mmCIF file of C-alpha atoms and ligand atoms in Angstrom:
data_model
loop_
_atom_site.group_PDB
_atom_site.id
_atom_site.type_symbol
_atom_site.label_atom_id
_atom_site.label_comp_id
_atom_site.label_asym_id
_atom_site.label_seq_id
_atom_site.Cartn_x
_atom_site.Cartn_y
_atom_site.Cartn_z
ATOM 1 C CA MET J 1 0.000 0.000 0.000
ATOM 2 C CA LYS J 2 0.969 3.660 -0.326
ATOM 3 C CA VAL J 3 0.812 4.982 3.185
ATOM 4 C CA LEU J 4 0.835 8.544 4.446
ATOM 5 C CA LEU J 5 2.371 8.308 7.914
ATOM 6 C CA THR J 6 1.810 11.457 9.955
ATOM 7 C CA GLY J 7 4.190 11.992 12.869
ATOM 8 C CA GLY J 8 6.534 9.464 11.281
ATOM 9 C CA CYS J 9 9.681 11.054 12.747
ATOM 10 C CA GLY J 10 8.434 10.597 16.313
ATOM 11 C CA TYR J 11 9.058 7.801 18.760
ATOM 12 C CA ILE J 12 6.279 5.455 17.668
ATOM 13 C CA GLY J 13 6.078 6.718 14.072
ATOM 14 C CA SER J 14 9.718 5.921 13.290
ATOM 15 C CA HIS J 15 9.173 2.311 14.377
ATOM 16 C CA VAL J 16 5.943 2.103 12.377
ATOM 17 C CA ALA J 17 7.833 3.392 9.314
ATOM 18 C CA VAL J 18 10.468 0.674 9.669
ATOM 19 C CA VAL J 19 7.873 -2.075 10.066
ATOM 20 C CA LEU J 20 5.775 -0.886 7.093
ATOM 21 C CA MET J 21 8.751 -0.457 4.785
ATOM 22 C CA SER J 22 10.172 -3.824 5.768
ATOM 23 C CA ALA J 23 6.796 -5.344 4.837
ATOM 24 C CA GLY J 24 7.036 -3.776 1.361
ATOM 25 C CA HIS J 25 4.731 -0.779 1.792
ATOM 26 C CA GLU J 26 5.612 2.663 0.429
ATOM 27 C CA VAL J 27 5.843 5.230 3.203
ATOM 28 C CA VAL J 28 5.430 9.003 2.906
ATOM 29 C CA ILE J 29 6.009 10.880 6.147
ATOM 30 C CA VAL J 30 4.502 14.249 7.019
ATOM 31 C CA ASP J 31 5.930 15.626 10.259
ATOM 32 C CA ASP J 32 6.417 19.211 11.395
ATOM 33 C CA LEU J 33 9.381 18.169 13.583
ATOM 34 C CA SER J 34 7.820 19.930 16.562
ATOM 35 C CA ASN J 35 8.897 16.991 18.733
ATOM 36 C CA SER J 36 11.429 15.151 16.601
ATOM 37 C CA HIS J 37 14.407 15.648 14.333
ATOM 38 C CA ARG J 38 15.051 15.256 10.627
ATOM 39 C CA ASP J 39 17.941 12.842 11.358
ATOM 40 C CA VAL J 40 15.352 10.210 12.109
ATOM 41 C CA VAL J 41 14.536 9.929 8.396
ATOM 42 C CA GLY J 42 18.094 8.778 7.719
ATOM 43 C CA ARG J 43 18.012 6.388 10.635
ATOM 44 C CA ILE J 44 14.808 4.817 9.320
ATOM 45 C CA ALA J 45 16.585 4.390 5.977
ATOM 46 C CA ASP J 46 19.608 2.804 7.677
ATOM 47 C CA ILE J 47 17.329 0.149 9.143
ATOM 48 C CA ALA J 48 14.816 -0.333 6.322
ATOM 49 C CA GLY J 49 17.341 -0.109 3.477
ATOM 50 C CA GLN J 50 15.572 2.738 1.673
ATOM 51 C CA LEU J 51 14.615 6.329 2.342
ATOM 52 C CA PRO J 52 11.010 7.095 3.179
ATOM 53 C CA VAL J 53 9.652 10.155 1.389
ATOM 54 C CA PHE J 54 9.594 13.024 3.858
ATOM 55 C CA TYR J 55 7.687 16.319 3.952
ATOM 56 C CA GLN J 56 8.167 18.771 6.779
ATOM 57 C CA GLY J 57 4.764 20.269 7.441
ATOM 58 C CA ASP J 58 1.635 20.475 9.516
ATOM 59 C CA VAL J 59 -0.861 17.675 9.181
ATOM 60 C CA GLY J 60 -3.646 20.266 9.496
ATOM 61 C CA ASP J 61 -2.466 22.004 6.309
ATOM 62 C CA VAL J 62 -5.184 20.774 3.947
ATOM 63 C CA ALA J 63 -3.483 22.025 0.756
ATOM 64 C CA LEU J 64 -0.182 20.355 1.647
ATOM 65 C CA VAL J 65 -1.792 17.062 2.610
ATOM 66 C CA ARG J 66 -3.997 16.994 -0.505
ATOM 67 C CA ASP J 67 -0.942 17.617 -2.636
ATOM 68 C CA VAL J 68 0.988 14.803 -0.916
ATOM 69 C CA ILE J 69 -1.954 12.408 -1.304
ATOM 70 C CA ARG J 70 -2.300 13.188 -5.018
ATOM 71 C CA ARG J 71 1.404 13.205 -5.785
ATOM 72 C CA HIS J 72 2.033 9.827 -4.143
ATOM 73 C CA GLN J 73 -1.361 8.238 -4.880
ATOM 74 C CA ILE J 74 -1.846 7.574 -1.188
ATOM 75 C CA ASP J 75 -4.388 4.845 -0.431
ATOM 76 C CA SER J 76 -4.024 4.631 3.374
ATOM 77 C CA VAL J 77 -3.236 7.011 6.222
ATOM 78 C CA ILE J 78 -1.693 6.176 9.582
ATOM 79 C CA HIS J 79 -2.170 9.216 11.782
ATOM 80 C CA LEU J 80 0.181 9.614 14.735
ATOM 81 C CA ALA J 81 0.984 13.321 14.586
ATOM 82 C CA GLY J 82 -0.029 15.112 17.743
ATOM 83 C CA PHE J 83 1.042 16.394 21.123
ATOM 84 C CA LYS J 84 1.066 13.874 23.959
ATOM 85 C CA SER J 85 2.065 15.454 27.264
ATOM 86 C CA VAL J 86 -0.748 15.049 29.783
ATOM 87 C CA GLY J 87 0.682 17.671 32.160
ATOM 88 C CA GLU J 88 1.115 20.257 29.409
ATOM 89 C CA SER J 89 -2.415 19.597 28.166
ATOM 90 C CA VAL J 90 -3.777 20.526 31.578
ATOM 91 C CA GLN J 91 -1.847 23.837 31.472
ATOM 92 C CA LEU J 92 -2.441 24.579 27.795
ATOM 93 C CA PRO J 93 -5.651 22.830 26.705
ATOM 94 C CA LEU J 94 -6.149 25.042 23.636
ATOM 95 C CA LYS J 95 -2.729 24.070 22.325
ATOM 96 C CA TYR J 96 -3.882 20.432 22.463
ATOM 97 C CA TYR J 97 -7.284 21.023 20.883
ATOM 98 C CA GLN J 98 -5.685 23.138 18.153
ATOM 99 C CA ASN J 99 -2.971 20.674 17.233
ATOM 100 C CA ASN J 100 -4.610 17.335 17.937
ATOM 101 C CA VAL J 101 -8.268 17.998 17.102
ATOM 102 C CA CYS J 102 -7.946 20.768 14.473
ATOM 103 C CA GLY J 103 -4.875 19.090 12.958
ATOM 104 C CA THR J 104 -6.871 15.882 12.538
ATOM 105 C CA LEU J 105 -9.802 17.834 11.099
ATOM 106 C CA GLY J 106 -7.526 19.217 8.372
ATOM 107 C CA LEU J 107 -6.168 15.755 7.629
ATOM 108 C CA LEU J 108 -9.702 14.336 7.396
ATOM 109 C CA GLN J 109 -10.802 17.123 5.055
ATOM 110 C CA ALA J 110 -7.848 16.376 2.804
ATOM 111 C CA MET J 111 -8.564 12.639 2.919
ATOM 112 C CA GLU J 112 -12.224 13.188 2.054
ATOM 113 C CA ALA J 113 -11.405 15.554 -0.798
ATOM 114 C CA GLU J 114 -9.013 12.978 -2.260
ATOM 115 C CA SER J 115 -11.231 9.959 -1.425
ATOM 116 C CA VAL J 116 -8.646 8.079 0.650
ATOM 117 C CA PRO J 117 -10.445 4.974 1.889
ATOM 118 C CA ARG J 118 -8.436 3.872 4.970
ATOM 119 C CA LEU J 119 -7.261 5.427 8.229
ATOM 120 C CA VAL J 120 -5.475 4.064 11.296
ATOM 121 C CA PHE J 121 -5.497 6.458 14.238
ATOM 122 C CA SER J 122 -3.295 6.404 17.347
ATOM 123 C CA SER J 123 -5.619 6.661 20.294
ATOM 124 C CA SER J 124 -4.788 5.928 23.904
ATOM 125 C CA ALA J 125 -5.882 3.821 26.874
ATOM 126 C CA THR J 126 -6.068 7.112 28.733
ATOM 127 C CA ILE J 127 -9.621 7.502 27.356
ATOM 128 C CA TYR J 128 -10.800 4.750 29.749
ATOM 129 C CA GLY J 129 -9.882 6.808 32.831
ATOM 130 C CA ASP J 130 -9.740 4.945 36.147
ATOM 131 C CA PRO J 131 -10.468 1.281 35.278
ATOM 132 C CA GLN J 132 -13.766 0.068 36.684
ATOM 133 C CA TYR J 133 -12.758 -3.519 35.947
ATOM 134 C CA LEU J 134 -9.695 -5.372 34.711
ATOM 135 C CA PRO J 135 -8.540 -6.229 32.170
ATOM 136 C CA VAL J 136 -9.841 -3.166 30.340
ATOM 137 C CA ASP J 137 -11.717 -4.121 27.187
ATOM 138 C CA GLU J 138 -12.814 -1.875 24.341
ATOM 139 C CA ALA J 139 -16.345 -1.571 25.757
ATOM 140 C CA HIS J 140 -15.047 -0.132 29.031
ATOM 141 C CA PRO J 141 -16.748 3.202 29.877
ATOM 142 C CA GLN J 142 -14.784 6.228 28.757
ATOM 143 C CA ARG J 143 -13.979 8.923 31.288
ATOM 144 C CA VAL J 144 -11.225 11.359 30.428
ATOM 145 C CA ILE J 145 -9.707 13.590 33.063
ATOM 146 C CA ASN J 146 -7.408 15.843 31.020
ATOM 147 C CA ALA J 147 -7.352 17.771 27.751
ATOM 148 C CA TYR J 148 -4.969 15.291 26.106
ATOM 149 C CA GLY J 149 -7.374 12.416 26.748
ATOM 150 C CA ARG J 150 -10.328 14.509 25.659
ATOM 151 C CA SER J 151 -8.573 15.398 22.394
ATOM 152 C CA LYS J 152 -8.227 11.649 21.661
ATOM 153 C CA LEU J 153 -11.861 11.032 22.560
ATOM 154 C CA HIS J 154 -13.041 13.922 20.358
ATOM 155 C CA ILE J 155 -11.071 12.515 17.456
ATOM 156 C CA GLU J 156 -12.463 9.011 17.961
ATOM 157 C CA GLY J 157 -15.951 10.575 17.988
ATOM 158 C CA MET J 158 -15.250 12.561 14.809
ATOM 159 C CA LEU J 159 -14.068 9.382 13.131
ATOM 160 C CA GLN J 160 -17.239 7.538 14.149
ATOM 161 C CA ASP J 161 -19.389 10.302 12.647
ATOM 162 C CA ILE J 162 -17.416 10.397 9.406
ATOM 163 C CA SER J 163 -17.425 6.661 9.090
ATOM 164 C CA ALA J 164 -21.228 6.609 9.557
ATOM 165 C CA SER J 165 -21.598 9.164 6.766
ATOM 166 C CA ARG J 166 -19.203 7.390 4.386
ATOM 167 C CA PRO J 167 -19.715 3.617 4.683
ATOM 168 C CA SER J 168 -16.891 2.757 2.282
ATOM 169 C CA LEU J 169 -14.347 4.337 4.648
ATOM 170 C CA GLY J 170 -12.394 2.003 6.942
ATOM 171 C CA VAL J 171 -11.172 3.377 10.278
ATOM 172 C CA VAL J 172 -9.215 1.651 13.028
ATOM 173 C CA CYS J 173 -8.559 3.421 16.331
ATOM 174 C CA LEU J 174 -5.667 1.772 18.129
ATOM 175 C CA ARG J 175 -5.763 2.391 21.870
ATOM 176 C CA TYR J 176 -2.179 2.095 23.018
ATOM 177 C CA PHE J 177 -1.336 1.092 26.554
ATOM 178 C CA ASN J 178 2.278 1.941 27.605
ATOM 179 C CA PRO J 179 4.757 1.771 24.710
ATOM 180 C CA VAL J 180 8.402 1.347 25.792
ATOM 181 C CA GLY J 181 11.679 0.075 24.353
ATOM 182 C CA ALA J 182 13.337 0.698 21.011
ATOM 183 C CA HIS J 183 14.294 -0.928 17.722
ATOM 184 C CA GLY J 184 16.931 -3.629 18.251
ATOM 185 C CA SER J 185 19.523 -1.627 16.271
ATOM 186 C CA GLY J 186 19.532 1.137 18.877
ATOM 187 C CA LEU J 187 19.223 3.652 16.001
ATOM 188 C CA ILE J 188 15.714 4.845 16.808
ATOM 189 C CA GLY J 189 13.968 5.082 20.151
ATOM 190 C CA GLU J 190 12.408 7.463 22.598
ATOM 191 C CA TYR J 191 14.255 10.617 23.481
ATOM 192 C CA PRO J 192 11.901 13.110 25.081
ATOM 193 C CA ARG J 193 12.708 16.802 25.104
ATOM 194 C CA GLY J 194 13.236 18.187 28.607
ATOM 195 C CA THR J 195 12.280 16.256 31.706
ATOM 196 C CA PRO J 196 10.621 12.955 30.829
ATOM 197 C CA ASN J 197 7.025 12.570 31.983
ATOM 198 C CA ASN J 198 6.908 8.829 31.498
ATOM 199 C CA LEU J 199 8.476 6.153 33.631
ATOM 200 C CA MET J 200 10.780 4.352 31.213
ATOM 201 C CA PRO J 201 12.651 7.348 29.751
ATOM 202 C CA TYR J 202 13.128 8.657 33.282
ATOM 203 C CA VAL J 203 14.488 5.297 34.458
ATOM 204 C CA VAL J 204 16.870 5.232 31.482
ATOM 205 C CA GLN J 205 18.172 8.720 32.255
ATOM 206 C CA VAL J 206 18.714 7.879 35.919
ATOM 207 C CA ALA J 207 20.603 4.713 34.973
ATOM 208 C CA SER J 208 22.826 6.691 32.603
ATOM 209 C CA GLY J 209 23.617 9.257 35.278
ATOM 210 C CA GLU J 210 21.814 12.089 33.476
ATOM 211 C CA ARG J 211 19.421 12.344 36.416
ATOM 212 C CA GLU J 212 20.072 11.608 40.048
ATOM 213 C CA VAL J 213 17.087 9.732 41.331
ATOM 214 C CA LEU J 214 13.735 8.404 40.178
ATOM 215 C CA ASN J 215 10.671 9.563 42.066
ATOM 216 C CA VAL J 216 8.289 6.635 42.388
ATOM 217 C CA PHE J 217 4.857 8.213 42.505
ATOM 218 C CA GLY J 218 3.053 6.457 45.336
ATOM 219 C CA GLY J 219 3.918 3.363 47.379
ATOM 220 C CA ASP J 220 0.497 2.827 48.905
ATOM 221 C CA TYR J 221 -1.644 1.736 45.968
ATOM 222 C CA PRO J 222 -3.748 -1.406 46.390
ATOM 223 C CA THR J 223 -1.270 -3.391 44.257
ATOM 224 C CA PRO J 224 1.049 -6.266 45.343
ATOM 225 C CA ASP J 225 4.015 -3.952 46.112
ATOM 226 C CA GLY J 226 2.099 -0.683 46.537
ATOM 227 C CA THR J 227 3.356 0.936 43.310
ATOM 228 C CA GLY J 228 1.341 1.599 40.153
ATOM 229 C CA VAL J 229 0.807 -1.219 37.666
ATOM 230 C CA ARG J 230 0.715 -0.686 33.888
ATOM 231 C CA ASP J 231 0.636 -2.708 30.686
ATOM 232 C CA TYR J 232 4.030 -1.965 29.084
ATOM 233 C CA ILE J 233 4.240 -2.956 25.429
ATOM 234 C CA HIS J 234 7.363 -3.131 23.269
ATOM 235 C CA VAL J 235 7.239 -0.370 20.656
ATOM 236 C CA MET J 236 8.078 -2.888 17.902
ATOM 237 C CA ASP J 237 5.064 -5.006 18.884
ATOM 238 C CA LEU J 238 3.007 -1.819 18.834
ATOM 239 C CA ALA J 239 4.379 -0.906 15.402
ATOM 240 C CA GLU J 240 3.475 -4.361 14.092
ATOM 241 C CA GLY J 241 -0.047 -3.741 15.402
ATOM 242 C CA HIS J 242 -0.307 -0.904 12.836
ATOM 243 C CA LEU J 243 0.674 -3.259 10.038
ATOM 244 C CA ALA J 244 -2.007 -5.687 11.257
ATOM 245 C CA ALA J 245 -4.542 -2.836 11.291
ATOM 246 C CA LEU J 246 -3.684 -1.941 7.678
ATOM 247 C CA ASN J 247 -4.122 -5.567 6.643
ATOM 248 C CA PHE J 248 -7.462 -5.619 8.472
ATOM 249 C CA LEU J 249 -8.603 -2.545 6.547
ATOM 250 C CA SER J 250 -7.781 -4.142 3.220
ATOM 251 C CA SER J 251 -10.930 -6.259 3.706
ATOM 252 C CA ASN J 252 -13.014 -4.307 6.272
ATOM 253 C CA SER J 253 -14.729 -0.932 6.274
ATOM 254 C CA GLY J 254 -16.544 0.908 9.081
ATOM 255 C CA TRP J 255 -15.235 2.149 12.431
ATOM 256 C CA HIS J 256 -13.299 -0.181 14.747
ATOM 257 C CA ALA J 257 -11.311 0.171 17.963
ATOM 258 C CA PHE J 258 -8.684 -2.204 19.342
ATOM 259 C CA ASN J 259 -6.514 -2.164 22.439
ATOM 260 C CA LEU J 260 -2.805 -2.634 21.839
ATOM 261 C CA GLY J 261 -1.206 -4.023 24.993
ATOM 262 C CA THR J 262 0.192 -7.280 26.301
ATOM 263 C CA GLY J 263 -2.604 -8.080 28.748
ATOM 264 C CA ARG J 264 -0.109 -8.194 31.599
ATOM 265 C CA GLY J 265 0.721 -5.552 34.188
ATOM 266 C CA PHE J 266 4.052 -4.725 35.831
ATOM 267 C CA SER J 267 4.583 -2.468 38.825
ATOM 268 C CA VAL J 268 7.014 0.448 38.927
ATOM 269 C CA LEU J 269 9.335 -1.528 41.202
ATOM 270 C CA GLU J 270 9.220 -4.538 38.868
ATOM 271 C CA MET J 271 10.156 -2.240 35.985
ATOM 272 C CA ILE J 272 13.086 -0.802 37.942
ATOM 273 C CA ARG J 273 14.391 -4.264 38.839
ATOM 274 C CA ALA J 274 14.026 -5.563 35.288
ATOM 275 C CA PHE J 275 15.816 -2.505 33.910
ATOM 276 C CA GLU J 276 18.666 -2.787 36.427
ATOM 277 C CA LYS J 277 19.169 -6.424 35.455
ATOM 278 C CA GLU J 278 19.245 -5.730 31.710
ATOM 279 C CA SER J 279 21.388 -2.585 31.856
ATOM 280 C CA GLY J 280 23.743 -3.610 34.647
ATOM 281 C CA HIS J 281 23.197 -0.165 36.212
ATOM 282 C CA THR J 282 21.439 0.680 39.431
ATOM 283 C CA VAL J 283 18.471 3.013 39.397
ATOM 284 C CA PRO J 284 18.353 4.967 42.667
ATOM 285 C CA TYR J 285 14.754 5.750 43.583
ATOM 286 C CA ARG J 286 12.649 7.166 46.364
ATOM 287 C CA ILE J 287 8.969 6.669 47.027
ATOM 288 C CA THR J 288 7.142 10.007 46.901
ATOM 289 C CA ALA J 289 3.524 11.149 46.940
ATOM 290 C CA ARG J 290 1.113 9.870 44.330
ATOM 291 C CA ARG J 291 0.976 11.838 41.082
ATOM 292 C CA GLU J 292 -2.351 13.573 40.550
ATOM 293 C CA GLY J 293 -4.608 11.796 38.084
ATOM 294 C CA ASP J 294 -2.727 8.459 38.246
ATOM 295 C CA VAL J 295 -4.655 5.209 38.533
ATOM 296 C CA ALA J 296 -3.499 2.231 40.603
ATOM 297 C CA CYS J 297 -3.629 -0.421 37.945
ATOM 298 C CA SER J 298 -4.364 -0.674 34.244
ATOM 299 C CA TYR J 299 -3.854 -3.457 31.762
ATOM 300 C CA ALA J 300 -5.526 -4.417 28.521
ATOM 301 C CA ASP J 301 -7.927 -7.068 27.455
ATOM 302 C CA VAL J 302 -6.180 -8.071 24.234
ATOM 303 C CA GLN J 303 -8.671 -10.582 22.868
ATOM 304 C CA ALA J 304 -10.284 -8.238 20.351
ATOM 305 C CA ALA J 305 -6.936 -7.471 18.676
ATOM 306 C CA ALA J 306 -6.017 -11.163 18.664
ATOM 307 C CA ARG J 307 -9.318 -12.095 17.008
ATOM 308 C CA GLY J 308 -9.872 -9.068 14.767
ATOM 309 C CA LEU J 309 -6.331 -8.110 13.769
ATOM 310 C CA ASN J 310 -4.696 -11.502 14.181
ATOM 311 C CA TRP J 311 -2.061 -9.679 16.196
ATOM 312 C CA LYS J 312 -0.483 -10.306 19.577
ATOM 313 C CA ALA J 313 2.439 -8.737 21.440
ATOM 314 C CA THR J 314 5.289 -11.242 21.624
ATOM 315 C CA ARG J 315 8.305 -9.398 23.038
ATOM 316 C CA ALA J 316 9.244 -9.800 26.707
ATOM 317 C CA LEU J 317 9.931 -7.212 29.376
ATOM 318 C CA GLU J 318 13.659 -8.021 29.158
ATOM 319 C CA ASP J 319 13.682 -6.966 25.498
ATOM 320 C CA MET J 320 11.799 -3.744 26.293
ATOM 321 C CA CYS J 321 14.471 -2.830 28.865
ATOM 322 C CA SER J 322 17.563 -3.962 26.956
ATOM 323 C CA SER J 323 16.529 -2.210 23.730
ATOM 324 C CA ALA J 324 15.750 1.037 25.581
ATOM 325 C CA TRP J 325 19.194 0.850 27.169
ATOM 326 C CA ARG J 326 20.897 0.108 23.831
ATOM 327 C CA PHE J 327 19.308 3.216 22.320
ATOM 328 C CA GLN J 328 20.367 5.344 25.278
ATOM 329 C CA SER J 329 23.918 3.969 25.139
ATOM 330 C CA ARG J 330 24.209 4.846 21.441
ATOM 331 C CA LEU J 331 22.972 8.344 22.207
ATOM 332 C CA SER J 332 25.532 8.771 24.977
ATOM 333 C CA THR J 333 28.405 7.618 22.792
ATOM 334 C CA GLY J 334 27.137 9.012 19.483
ATOM 335 C CA GLY J 335 26.744 12.672 20.327
ATOM 336 C CA ARG J 336 23.617 14.413 19.127
ATOM 337 C CA SER J 337 20.210 12.927 19.845
ATOM 338 C CA PRO J 338 17.428 12.675 17.277
ATOM 339 C CA ALA J 339 15.435 15.201 19.293
ATOM 340 C CA ASP J 340 18.140 17.836 19.701
HETATM 341 P P1 NAD R 1 6.167 11.841 19.487
HETATM 342 O O1 NAD R 1 6.002 13.218 20.011
HETATM 343 O O2 NAD R 1 7.478 11.189 19.593
HETATM 344 O O3 NAD R 1 5.714 11.797 17.959
HETATM 345 C C1 NAD R 1 4.702 12.633 17.434
HETATM 346 C C2 NAD R 1 5.236 13.237 16.148
HETATM 347 O O4 NAD R 1 4.232 14.060 15.574
HETATM 348 C C3 NAD R 1 6.471 14.119 16.360
HETATM 349 O O5 NAD R 1 7.479 13.741 15.438
HETATM 350 C C4 NAD R 1 5.987 15.542 16.101
HETATM 351 O O6 NAD R 1 6.995 16.336 15.537
HETATM 352 C C5 NAD R 1 4.832 15.290 15.135
HETATM 353 N N1 NAD R 1 3.772 16.296 15.148
HETATM 354 C C6 NAD R 1 3.114 16.822 16.210
HETATM 355 N N2 NAD R 1 2.156 17.665 15.780
HETATM 356 C C7 NAD R 1 2.214 17.682 14.422
HETATM 357 C C8 NAD R 1 1.464 18.341 13.406
HETATM 358 N N3 NAD R 1 0.473 19.177 13.694
HETATM 359 N N4 NAD R 1 1.793 18.098 12.122
HETATM 360 C C9 NAD R 1 2.789 17.251 11.800
HETATM 361 N N5 NAD R 1 3.523 16.595 12.714
HETATM 362 C C10 NAD R 1 3.235 16.803 14.016
HETATM 363 O O7 NAD R 1 5.031 10.943 20.192
HETATM 364 P P2 NAD R 1 4.824 9.371 20.141
HETATM 365 O O8 NAD R 1 5.076 8.821 21.490
HETATM 366 O O9 NAD R 1 5.507 8.788 18.976
HETATM 367 O O10 NAD R 1 3.247 9.338 19.940
HETATM 368 C C11 NAD R 1 2.661 9.227 18.652
HETATM 369 C C12 NAD R 1 1.158 9.246 18.806
HETATM 370 O O11 NAD R 1 0.765 8.179 19.683
HETATM 371 C C13 NAD R 1 0.618 10.531 19.430
HETATM 372 O O12 NAD R 1 -0.571 10.876 18.776
HETATM 373 C C14 NAD R 1 0.342 10.140 20.863
HETATM 374 O O13 NAD R 1 -0.695 10.892 21.418
HETATM 375 C C15 NAD R 1 -0.069 8.676 20.701
HETATM 376 N N6 NAD R 1 0.155 7.898 21.939
HETATM 377 C C16 NAD R 1 1.404 7.827 22.489
HETATM 378 C C17 NAD R 1 1.605 7.113 23.664
HETATM 379 C C18 NAD R 1 2.973 7.049 24.308
HETATM 380 O O14 NAD R 1 3.058 6.649 25.469
HETATM 381 N N7 NAD R 1 4.041 7.390 23.621
HETATM 382 C C19 NAD R 1 0.529 6.468 24.282
HETATM 383 C C20 NAD R 1 -0.751 6.548 23.683
HETATM 384 C C21 NAD R 1 -0.920 7.264 22.491
HETATM 385 N N1 UDP R 2 5.879 6.837 37.373
HETATM 386 C C1 UDP R 2 6.741 7.044 38.425
HETATM 387 N N2 UDP R 2 7.737 7.972 38.283
HETATM 388 C C2 UDP R 2 7.919 8.686 37.136
HETATM 389 C C3 UDP R 2 7.035 8.461 36.061
HETATM 390 C C4 UDP R 2 6.017 7.542 36.206
HETATM 391 O O1 UDP R 2 6.615 6.404 39.478
HETATM 392 O O2 UDP R 2 8.824 9.523 37.073
HETATM 393 C C5 UDP R 2 4.814 5.819 37.493
HETATM 394 C C6 UDP R 2 3.408 6.357 37.346
HETATM 395 O O3 UDP R 2 2.916 6.803 38.590
HETATM 396 C C7 UDP R 2 2.662 5.115 36.808
HETATM 397 C C8 UDP R 2 3.733 4.403 35.977
HETATM 398 O O4 UDP R 2 4.997 4.890 36.455
HETATM 399 O O5 UDP R 2 2.307 4.260 37.880
HETATM 400 C C9 UDP R 2 3.626 4.676 34.472
HETATM 401 O O6 UDP R 2 3.595 6.091 34.288
HETATM 402 P P1 UDP R 2 3.722 6.746 32.830
HETATM 403 O O7 UDP R 2 3.660 8.220 33.010
HETATM 404 O O8 UDP R 2 4.894 6.171 32.124
HETATM 405 O O9 UDP R 2 2.429 6.208 32.059
HETATM 406 P P2 UDP R 2 0.865 6.455 32.341
HETATM 407 O O10 UDP R 2 0.695 7.118 33.647
HETATM 408 O O11 UDP R 2 0.436 7.290 31.201
HETATM 409 O O12 UDP R 2 0.247 5.092 32.331
#
């Protein structure tokens, strides 16, 4: 297929690009580089053996996107471009609605004008809010508590409406749990700008000596060791989930949503121990107060993706930790980071 991959220079997008290209699909990236670096295009090429086509631009720019669709005869879109910091979204909600919701609106207008029949959208498990039961399946009630989550929910709603009005359109919303790790080459991975918000990049930076100590947010949750439990999924498994979604859309239309997770939860302390073992470095930590808005435990029901997409996460926690460390080690020895 000829795939427009928005946000393809980002953490998840770069891995999706590699997986799609390795499976023989043509990939055209549109990314405004607001949270990534152009170098990533070359790194994708180093892994996949060919350069993806790259346009620097805003996914909400209807004229640009229409031109890209026409020029490359795009038949499928995988839409990952967006902002993703929960904390920032609480401070600057309009920034999130503008970029995530309005950006998607522009993309959808361009897709409709050019009659593109397939879309895969990166949604998030954050739309489920505090789990009312576990594992969390796709029918779980949706209760967002921040502007980031609401932007994802708005987009899912927009996609449902559009799909109802255009029955030939196929839409898959992939609700990611907690993507971690990196490509085995260590060439692409997650390198957040500024202080990491998420656990794994923070752990990696503490292990490498870039930061002194990890704050573990809460030691009194009703979980086996008192720390928060999440469903961490290897980013390469997640990327392969996008390939499975594209295959699904080659024979299905309508609106669909699937969780992408492993179905298994690990606590913060389990993650620290696993990372220490794989990296050979200690991760000093201290238990601090709970972080506002955090839930005790969340992990996915993965049956729908197994049945519908014929996809399952296969990579182990050890691989998530060792690949994240390999990427960090290459950054430390190789100078500039992809997000500089
Ligand atoms: P990322 O920031 O690394 O990648 C997003 C990419 O989109 C960046 O390269 C950025 O430059 C680009 N971008 C942002 N706004 C743009 C715009 N208007 N036009 C063009 N490009 C734009 O983030 P990521 O972790 O790779 O996440 C990708 C997607 O997955 C996001 O939509 C995010 O909300 C979603 N998601 C991520 C996680 C996670 O934990 N990483 C979890 C659930 C969902
Ligand atoms: N966490 C932590 N210290 C950090 C970052 C995260 O203890 O510096 C915990 C957090 O409270 C949660 C888990 O790690 O229990 C995963 O948090 P992350 O922000 O990575 O993902 P999310 O909260 O979105 O599931």
